[in-house]
XYZ file of C-alpha atoms in Angstrom:
355
model
C 43.920 137.302 95.202
C 46.548 138.427 92.717
C 44.806 139.572 89.562
C 46.938 139.271 86.483
C 46.860 140.693 82.985
C 49.566 139.530 80.615
C 50.074 139.647 76.874
C 51.888 136.292 76.209
C 51.893 132.654 77.609
C 55.506 133.414 78.933
C 54.406 136.452 80.880
C 51.356 134.753 82.183
C 53.503 131.940 83.550
C 55.999 134.314 84.995
C 53.334 136.199 86.980
C 51.828 132.892 88.077
C 55.198 131.977 89.475
C 55.229 135.436 91.147
C 51.751 134.881 92.606
C 52.982 131.505 94.132
C 56.125 132.932 95.511
C 54.254 135.640 97.288
C 51.252 133.612 98.571
C 53.455 132.421 101.527
C 55.856 135.355 101.924
C 53.986 138.642 101.339
C 51.640 140.134 103.884
C 49.804 142.325 101.404
C 47.135 141.405 98.864
C 48.055 143.096 95.613
C 45.269 143.684 93.089
C 45.976 144.565 89.501
C 45.018 148.184 88.781
C 41.958 148.739 86.353
C 43.034 149.545 82.773
C 41.329 152.273 80.614
C 41.817 153.854 77.178
C 42.187 157.418 76.456
C 41.510 158.147 72.771
C 43.882 160.764 71.525
C 41.801 161.121 68.358
C 38.942 162.790 70.362
C 38.873 166.510 71.131
C 40.894 167.080 74.437
C 37.886 167.971 76.429
C 36.282 164.546 75.743
C 39.243 162.286 76.217
C 38.808 161.709 79.962
C 35.089 161.859 80.328
C 34.394 158.147 80.696
C 37.084 157.811 83.335
C 35.827 160.893 85.106
C 32.314 159.732 85.212
C 33.327 156.352 86.729
C 35.281 158.100 89.523
C 32.924 160.987 89.904
C 31.820 159.872 93.392
C 35.457 160.374 94.546
C 36.135 163.716 92.742
C 35.020 165.971 95.572
C 36.520 163.771 98.206
C 39.853 163.946 96.279
C 39.986 167.653 96.272
C 38.877 167.898 99.983
C 41.842 165.496 100.903
C 44.345 167.572 98.884
C 42.937 170.915 100.348
C 43.334 169.475 103.867
C 47.032 169.355 103.328
C 47.383 173.081 102.395
C 47.033 176.431 104.132
C 43.892 178.405 102.882
C 46.007 181.201 101.407
C 46.961 178.809 98.501
C 43.473 178.466 97.068
C 43.188 182.106 95.665
C 46.492 181.552 93.894
C 45.023 178.373 92.160
C 41.993 180.315 91.156
C 44.134 182.928 89.552
C 46.130 180.245 87.839
C 42.989 178.800 86.552
C 42.002 182.062 84.898
C 45.171 182.003 82.815
C 45.411 178.274 82.305
C 45.580 178.538 78.491
C 48.596 180.905 78.809
C 50.369 178.809 81.458
C 49.792 175.201 80.378
C 50.659 174.005 76.968
C 48.029 172.188 74.931
C 46.250 169.782 75.204
C 46.407 170.104 79.040
C 43.993 173.043 79.755
C 41.263 171.425 77.557
C 41.805 168.039 79.073
C 41.610 169.463 82.694
C 38.473 171.392 81.648
C 36.950 168.083 80.393
C 37.913 166.091 83.493
C 36.723 168.794 85.842
C 33.307 168.747 84.036
C 33.038 164.998 84.464
C 33.970 165.395 88.150
C 31.770 168.403 88.692
C 34.499 170.363 90.207
C 36.187 173.764 89.280
C 39.178 174.064 87.019
C 41.100 175.436 89.934
C 40.449 172.226 91.906
C 41.487 170.126 88.926
C 44.734 172.078 88.665
C 45.319 171.309 92.301
C 44.919 167.627 91.531
C 47.495 167.881 88.889
C 50.192 169.809 90.672
C 50.005 168.564 94.280
C 50.430 164.770 93.669
C 53.923 165.193 92.163
C 55.038 167.622 94.908
C 54.247 165.349 97.855
C 54.626 161.738 96.798
C 57.396 159.551 98.299
C 58.622 156.763 96.214
C 61.234 154.055 95.288
C 62.316 153.626 91.578
C 64.729 151.037 90.265
C 66.287 150.815 86.844
C 68.526 147.784 86.273
C 70.289 145.882 83.489
C 70.783 142.193 83.198
C 73.933 140.489 81.830
C 72.353 140.382 78.370
C 71.854 144.112 78.308
C 68.182 144.181 78.866
C 67.033 147.181 80.817
C 64.260 146.985 83.410
C 62.331 149.624 85.249
C 60.151 149.426 88.372
C 58.621 151.692 91.092
C 56.664 151.990 94.175
C 54.627 155.072 94.743
C 54.024 156.006 98.334
C 51.611 158.658 99.489
C 50.309 159.812 102.873
C 46.710 159.165 101.928
C 47.449 155.650 100.586
C 44.249 153.929 101.695
C 42.101 156.341 99.758
C 44.252 156.702 96.608
C 44.346 152.891 96.176
C 40.616 153.242 95.298
C 41.340 155.722 92.548
C 44.564 154.238 90.988
C 44.384 152.867 87.353
C 46.493 152.258 84.222
C 45.695 154.157 81.085
C 46.652 153.377 77.428
C 46.843 156.327 75.328
C 45.688 155.349 71.761
C 45.475 156.711 68.267
C 43.748 154.895 65.568
C 43.307 151.907 67.813
C 47.046 151.580 68.621
C 48.627 152.278 71.967
C 51.060 155.074 71.672
C 52.081 155.320 75.348
C 50.852 154.059 78.687
C 50.905 155.288 82.288
C 49.622 154.885 85.793
C 47.624 157.630 87.383
C 45.280 158.668 90.162
C 41.849 159.778 89.046
C 42.005 163.549 88.333
C 45.413 163.449 86.765
C 46.109 164.077 83.165
C 49.948 164.226 83.646
C 51.908 161.027 84.335
C 54.285 160.170 87.255
C 54.801 156.649 85.720
C 54.879 156.236 82.052
C 56.130 154.150 79.142
C 56.511 154.680 75.372
C 56.959 151.189 73.792
C 60.376 150.644 72.077
C 61.549 154.096 73.351
C 61.582 154.949 76.945
C 60.256 154.447 80.480
C 60.042 157.237 83.117
C 59.152 157.535 86.727
C 59.051 160.683 89.060
C 60.254 160.624 92.782
C 59.657 163.679 94.814
C 62.663 165.683 95.922
C 61.812 167.764 99.022
C 63.043 171.244 98.353
C 61.046 174.308 99.276
C 57.586 174.425 100.546
C 54.436 174.264 98.441
C 53.627 177.990 98.457
C 57.138 178.849 97.415
C 56.987 176.276 94.524
C 53.589 177.440 93.407
C 54.653 181.086 93.343
C 57.744 180.199 91.250
C 55.538 178.157 89.000
C 53.110 181.066 88.527
C 56.104 183.541 87.838
C 57.909 181.220 85.467
C 55.693 180.901 82.273
C 58.021 178.225 80.970
C 57.568 175.988 83.974
C 55.665 172.806 83.744
C 54.183 170.422 86.406
C 56.770 167.558 86.428
C 54.008 165.069 85.344
C 53.094 167.124 82.281
C 56.835 166.971 81.305
C 56.811 163.228 81.523
C 53.742 162.988 79.316
C 55.285 165.491 76.866
C 58.250 162.970 76.442
C 56.205 159.777 75.980
C 53.812 161.582 73.524
C 56.616 162.740 71.285
C 57.215 160.941 68.074
C 60.687 159.424 67.381
C 61.577 159.730 71.087
C 64.485 157.739 72.482
C 66.437 157.524 75.743
C 68.999 160.278 74.969
C 66.294 162.749 73.842
C 64.279 162.103 76.984
C 67.264 162.584 79.255
C 68.189 165.848 77.577
C 64.496 167.185 77.633
C 64.024 166.209 81.246
C 67.338 167.724 82.288
C 66.478 171.051 80.727
C 62.683 171.700 81.029
C 61.650 174.193 83.657
C 59.514 172.671 86.332
C 57.165 173.473 89.167
C 59.241 171.652 91.778
C 62.466 169.841 92.372
C 62.099 166.054 91.455
C 63.993 162.977 90.435
C 63.472 161.580 87.091
C 64.318 158.014 86.638
C 64.623 156.983 82.941
C 65.052 153.683 81.249
C 65.701 152.920 77.586
C 65.887 150.046 75.130
C 69.623 149.546 74.793
C 72.263 148.424 77.311
C 73.433 151.304 79.395
C 70.190 153.258 78.968
C 69.306 153.953 82.575
C 69.606 157.252 84.378
C 68.585 159.074 87.446
C 68.139 162.918 86.825
C 68.366 165.024 90.024
C 66.499 168.252 89.218
C 66.013 171.666 90.645
C 63.352 173.881 89.134
C 65.560 175.204 86.205
C 67.988 172.453 85.313
C 69.602 169.084 86.232
C 71.863 169.087 89.221
C 73.156 165.733 88.414
C 72.683 162.923 85.869
C 73.563 159.478 87.226
C 73.723 156.711 84.660
C 74.098 152.903 84.565
C 77.627 151.684 83.957
C 77.514 147.871 83.935
C 78.988 145.608 85.116
C 80.131 147.858 88.056
C 76.993 149.829 88.250
C 74.196 147.576 86.907
C 71.339 149.004 88.807
C 70.225 152.458 90.230
C 68.042 152.967 93.262
C 66.414 156.255 93.858
C 64.147 157.049 96.741
C 63.641 160.645 97.811
C 67.178 161.701 98.643
C 70.190 162.759 96.557
C 72.048 159.558 95.739
C 75.346 161.017 96.868
C 74.008 161.693 100.335
C 73.017 159.310 103.195
C 69.288 158.788 103.713
C 67.925 159.434 107.157
C 67.648 156.427 109.337
C 63.954 157.240 109.823
C 63.222 156.704 106.098
C 65.931 154.384 104.721
C 64.363 152.534 101.845
C 67.432 152.816 99.688
C 69.875 150.557 101.522
C 67.424 147.652 101.909
C 66.633 147.827 98.275
C 70.362 147.910 97.388
C 70.964 144.904 99.666
C 68.277 142.997 98.021
C 69.370 143.821 94.549
C 73.021 142.750 95.406
C 71.633 139.498 96.808
C 69.542 138.897 93.668
C 72.606 139.358 91.388
C 72.741 140.765 87.769
C 72.328 137.389 86.326
C 68.880 136.871 87.995
C 67.504 140.439 87.503
C 64.260 140.835 85.663
C 60.767 142.332 86.329
C 59.790 139.582 88.685
C 62.933 140.139 90.656
C 62.368 143.887 90.807
C 58.931 143.330 91.857
C 60.173 141.123 94.926
C 62.683 143.953 95.845
C 59.867 146.306 95.866
C 57.884 144.077 98.139
C 60.414 143.904 101.086
C 59.948 146.015 104.224
C 60.326 149.058 104.494
C 60.606 149.465 100.592
C 56.955 148.246 100.741
C 55.216 150.156 103.637
C 51.976 151.328 104.827
C 52.057 154.358 102.571
C 52.655 152.294 99.398
C 49.904 152.865 96.873
C 51.040 150.861 93.879
C 53.972 149.017 92.202
C 54.477 149.291 88.482
C 56.855 147.171 86.355
C 57.801 148.105 82.775
C 60.355 147.617 80.065
C 60.752 149.911 77.113
C 61.946 147.048 74.900
C 58.805 145.092 75.573
C 55.773 147.372 75.790
C 53.406 144.518 76.720
C 55.285 144.185 80.003
C 53.699 147.380 81.486
C 51.678 146.491 84.551
C 50.491 147.956 87.831
C 49.284 146.404 91.080
C 47.584 148.310 93.816
C 49.275 147.246 97.136
C 47.578 146.639 100.391
C 50.360 146.020 102.947
């Protein structure tokens, strides 16, 4: 059954329509992700304890799954990184990771692994699109090799201060950074993996470059910043030093505020922006947009075809959800789908997919 959480009668009606439209055409059984609150007014070590305790039974399993993907010689490097976490990670991330690790009953080195491996190995599809009235919409699928397990540990989180939501995101348990995030009335951001270099090379570069951040921490830095807007977000995400090459997909509030930032570890290689009416949508999977995706993993062209068939006059979050639900854009590795709109913070929503 399609679980729905909306914030207005209009959105409730929209997603009921979405439910009905997929009851006969979709082969998966999407379930709305659980939603939690992180209280930013608490000390960092206490912010994630409630969530960590709820997912504690998965903590050791998560680490074991991640470690199974890596050669053993990586683990001493992670332990060394944990010893110098306060020097390498900016506040509040070291203390938040310590608190989460305590709740999980795992080491800080294992918690660091949870926060730097996800964003180096996920395969995704992100879309930012603009309708004819200048409204910008943003949606994404996150795909991962251990999808069946990660679906159990996917949730939404609202980061609040004084009872008000400052920003929101979708995460796997163990993460304090964000690969999918929104700051209402400011910006939306997703990360897609860019496959450049192997994990050990990336980890060594990360350790040596004291300015480098995990790409998910950079996203959280953006949505946590006061007075943030689209242009500031694009500038920061184009310049910040990172642990690995990624694609940042960014949406804003105003017409034309949509971009795909192709990144290496030190800077932006390319910034590709909306330019309606000719270029009213951008589709990013895991390949440079100026190249041809491999036939073995071409999610880009089916998404482009579906968007062109939809048309700019009909694009909205429901339309983007439908595009992200066609095969092979939706596939056996798809963990979740998120839809969001910076202009309407209440639109942020995530469904765990089960194709």
